[in-house]
Amino acid sequence: MTADLHALGYRNQTSIDFSQVVIDAMKTKYSSLHTRWSVMDVRNLHLPDRSVDVAIDKGTLDAMIHGSQWDPPEDVRRNVGQYVDEVQKFPSLTGIQCC
């Protein structure tokens, strides 16, 4: 997705993943894009508040959810709640979040 967005003209990107292996592979594969790559947990992001214009979730939320959607287990409620609370801190005043 980072390369696709870059091709569309979006040059100021920060891409995150919880896996150092994934981040290292993406840094190598897409080194020409000059994207910022960081290892972070979406439940505890290290970004300045209001510093993101657009946040796109490509599968993190899906990976957190299991069990009944009508009565999710406690870990799902906790993890998804932390994720949503954390991500809401970062959109700029005109920013949006896409899940």
PDB file of C-alpha atoms in Angstrom:
ATOM      1  CA  MET A   1       0.000   0.000   0.000  1.00  0.00           C
ATOM      2  CA  THR A   2       2.879   2.381   0.757  1.00  0.00           C
ATOM      3  CA  ALA A   3       4.207   2.076  -2.806  1.00  0.00           C
ATOM      4  CA  ASP A   4       0.721   2.534  -4.276  1.00  0.00           C
ATOM      5  CA  LEU A   5       0.152   5.704  -2.249  1.00  0.00           C
ATOM      6  CA  HIS A   6       3.599   6.978  -3.221  1.00  0.00           C
ATOM      7  CA  ALA A   7       2.786   6.408  -6.900  1.00  0.00           C
ATOM      8  CA  LEU A   8      -0.356   8.513  -6.405  1.00  0.00           C
ATOM      9  CA  GLY A   9       1.761  11.393  -5.097  1.00  0.00           C
ATOM     10  CA  TYR A  10       1.638  10.863  -1.331  1.00  0.00           C
ATOM     11  CA  ARG A  11       5.261  11.378  -0.344  1.00  0.00           C
ATOM     12  CA  ASN A  12       5.133  12.173   3.396  1.00  0.00           C
ATOM     13  CA  GLN A  13       4.338   8.737   4.829  1.00  0.00           C
ATOM     14  CA  THR A  14       5.011   6.947   8.091  1.00  0.00           C
ATOM     15  CA  SER A  15       4.402   3.205   7.971  1.00  0.00           C
ATOM     16  CA  ILE A  16       4.281   1.166  11.168  1.00  0.00           C
ATOM     17  CA  ASP A  17       4.153  -2.490  12.150  1.00  0.00           C
ATOM     18  CA  PHE A  18       4.682  -4.332  15.416  1.00  0.00           C
ATOM     19  CA  SER A  19       7.249  -6.624  13.773  1.00  0.00           C
ATOM     20  CA  GLN A  20      10.873  -5.534  13.372  1.00  0.00           C
ATOM     21  CA  VAL A  21      11.258  -8.244  10.706  1.00  0.00           C
ATOM     22  CA  VAL A  22       8.458  -6.714   8.619  1.00  0.00           C
ATOM     23  CA  ILE A  23       9.797  -3.176   9.047  1.00  0.00           C
ATOM     24  CA  ASP A  24      13.324  -4.246   8.036  1.00  0.00           C
ATOM     25  CA  ALA A  25      11.981  -6.046   4.951  1.00  0.00           C
ATOM     26  CA  MET A  26       9.881  -3.057   3.896  1.00  0.00           C
ATOM     27  CA  LYS A  27      12.771  -0.633   4.429  1.00  0.00           C
ATOM     28  CA  THR A  28      14.855  -2.746   2.081  1.00  0.00           C
ATOM     29  CA  LYS A  29      12.145  -3.391  -0.503  1.00  0.00           C
ATOM     30  CA  TYR A  30      10.980   0.223  -0.668  1.00  0.00           C
ATOM     31  CA  SER A  31      14.175   2.119   0.133  1.00  0.00           C
ATOM     32  CA  SER A  32      13.702   4.381  -2.891  1.00  0.00           C
ATOM     33  CA  LEU A  33      10.443   5.777  -1.482  1.00  0.00           C
ATOM     34  CA  HIS A  34      12.063   7.537   1.495  1.00  0.00           C
ATOM     35  CA  THR A  35       9.188   6.473   3.757  1.00  0.00           C
ATOM     36  CA  ARG A  36       9.593   6.571   7.541  1.00  0.00           C
ATOM     37  CA  TRP A  37       9.318   2.994   8.850  1.00  0.00           C
ATOM     38  CA  SER A  38       8.798   2.384  12.560  1.00  0.00           C
ATOM     39  CA  VAL A  39       8.132  -0.516  14.876  1.00  0.00           C
ATOM     40  CA  MET A  40       5.151   0.447  17.043  1.00  0.00           C
ATOM     41  CA  ASP A  41       2.196  -1.094  18.804  1.00  0.00           C
ATOM     42  CA  VAL A  42      -1.019   0.620  17.702  1.00  0.00           C
ATOM     43  CA  ARG A  43      -2.183   0.486  21.311  1.00  0.00           C
ATOM     44  CA  ASN A  44       0.780   2.687  22.321  1.00  0.00           C
ATOM     45  CA  LEU A  45       1.891   4.908  19.449  1.00  0.00           C
ATOM     46  CA  HIS A  46       4.905   7.188  19.733  1.00  0.00           C
ATOM     47  CA  LEU A  47       3.801  10.068  17.545  1.00  0.00           C
ATOM     48  CA  PRO A  48       3.083  13.704  18.362  1.00  0.00           C
ATOM     49  CA  ASP A  49      -0.629  14.353  18.981  1.00  0.00           C
ATOM     50  CA  ARG A  50      -2.477  15.780  15.978  1.00  0.00           C
ATOM     51  CA  SER A  51       0.427  14.863  13.673  1.00  0.00           C
ATOM     52  CA  VAL A  52      -1.405  12.596  11.204  1.00  0.00           C
ATOM     53  CA  ASP A  53      -3.604  13.757   8.330  1.00  0.00           C
ATOM     54  CA  VAL A  54      -4.797  10.289   7.269  1.00  0.00           C
ATOM     55  CA  ALA A  55      -4.525   6.977   9.119  1.00  0.00           C
ATOM     56  CA  ILE A  56      -5.218   3.768   7.198  1.00  0.00           C
ATOM     57  CA  ASP A  57      -5.600   0.427   8.939  1.00  0.00           C
ATOM     58  CA  LYS A  58      -4.759  -2.358   6.519  1.00  0.00           C
ATOM     59  CA  GLY A  59      -5.619  -5.303   8.745  1.00  0.00           C
ATOM     60  CA  THR A  60      -4.605  -4.629  12.335  1.00  0.00           C
ATOM     61  CA  LEU A  61      -8.145  -4.348  13.628  1.00  0.00           C
ATOM     62  CA  ASP A  62      -9.154  -7.543  11.811  1.00  0.00           C
ATOM     63  CA  ALA A  63      -6.238  -9.375  13.422  1.00  0.00           C
ATOM     64  CA  MET A  64      -7.322  -8.285  16.905  1.00  0.00           C
ATOM     65  CA  ILE A  65     -10.892  -9.520  16.609  1.00  0.00           C
ATOM     66  CA  HIS A  66     -11.875 -13.108  17.348  1.00  0.00           C
ATOM     67  CA  GLY A  67     -14.823 -14.864  18.924  1.00  0.00           C
ATOM     68  CA  SER A  68     -18.377 -13.613  18.807  1.00  0.00           C
ATOM     69  CA  GLN A  69     -18.912 -10.181  17.330  1.00  0.00           C
ATOM     70  CA  TRP A  70     -21.982  -9.853  19.563  1.00  0.00           C
ATOM     71  CA  ASP A  71     -20.183 -10.768  22.790  1.00  0.00           C
ATOM     72  CA  PRO A  72     -16.433 -10.469  22.178  1.00  0.00           C
ATOM     73  CA  PRO A  73     -13.964 -11.861  24.716  1.00  0.00           C
ATOM     74  CA  GLU A  74     -12.452  -9.450  27.242  1.00  0.00           C
ATOM     75  CA  ASP A  75      -9.065  -9.340  25.474  1.00  0.00           C
ATOM     76  CA  VAL A  76     -10.759  -8.225  22.247  1.00  0.00           C
ATOM     77  CA  ARG A  77     -12.674  -5.482  24.055  1.00  0.00           C
ATOM     78  CA  ARG A  78      -9.509  -4.311  25.816  1.00  0.00           C
ATOM     79  CA  ASN A  79      -7.211  -4.424  22.765  1.00  0.00           C
ATOM     80  CA  VAL A  80      -9.695  -2.820  20.374  1.00  0.00           C
ATOM     81  CA  GLY A  81     -10.561  -0.168  22.957  1.00  0.00           C
ATOM     82  CA  GLN A  82      -6.894   0.693  23.485  1.00  0.00           C
ATOM     83  CA  TYR A  83      -6.327   0.776  19.724  1.00  0.00           C
ATOM     84  CA  VAL A  84      -9.276   3.103  19.051  1.00  0.00           C
ATOM     85  CA  ASP A  85      -8.421   5.392  21.989  1.00  0.00           C
ATOM     86  CA  GLU A  86      -4.791   5.623  20.865  1.00  0.00           C
ATOM     87  CA  VAL A  87      -5.440   6.240  17.170  1.00  0.00           C
ATOM     88  CA  GLN A  88      -7.950   8.999  17.923  1.00  0.00           C
ATOM     89  CA  LYS A  89      -5.157  11.114  19.449  1.00  0.00           C
ATOM     90  CA  PHE A  90      -3.238  11.537  16.227  1.00  0.00           C
ATOM     91  CA  PRO A  91      -5.389  12.850  13.397  1.00  0.00           C
ATOM     92  CA  SER A  92      -4.767  16.528  12.736  1.00  0.00           C
ATOM     93  CA  LEU A  93      -7.737  18.842  13.097  1.00  0.00           C
ATOM     94  CA  THR A  94      -8.641  18.072   9.482  1.00  0.00           C
ATOM     95  CA  GLY A  95      -7.467  14.450   9.588  1.00  0.00           C
ATOM     96  CA  ILE A  96      -9.394  11.251   8.977  1.00  0.00           C
ATOM     97  CA  GLN A  97      -9.012   7.597   9.886  1.00  0.00           C
ATOM     98  CA  CYS A  98      -9.823   4.774   7.461  1.00  0.00           C
ATOM     99  CA  CYS A  99     -10.359   1.226   8.726  1.00  0.00           C
TER     100      CYS A  99
END
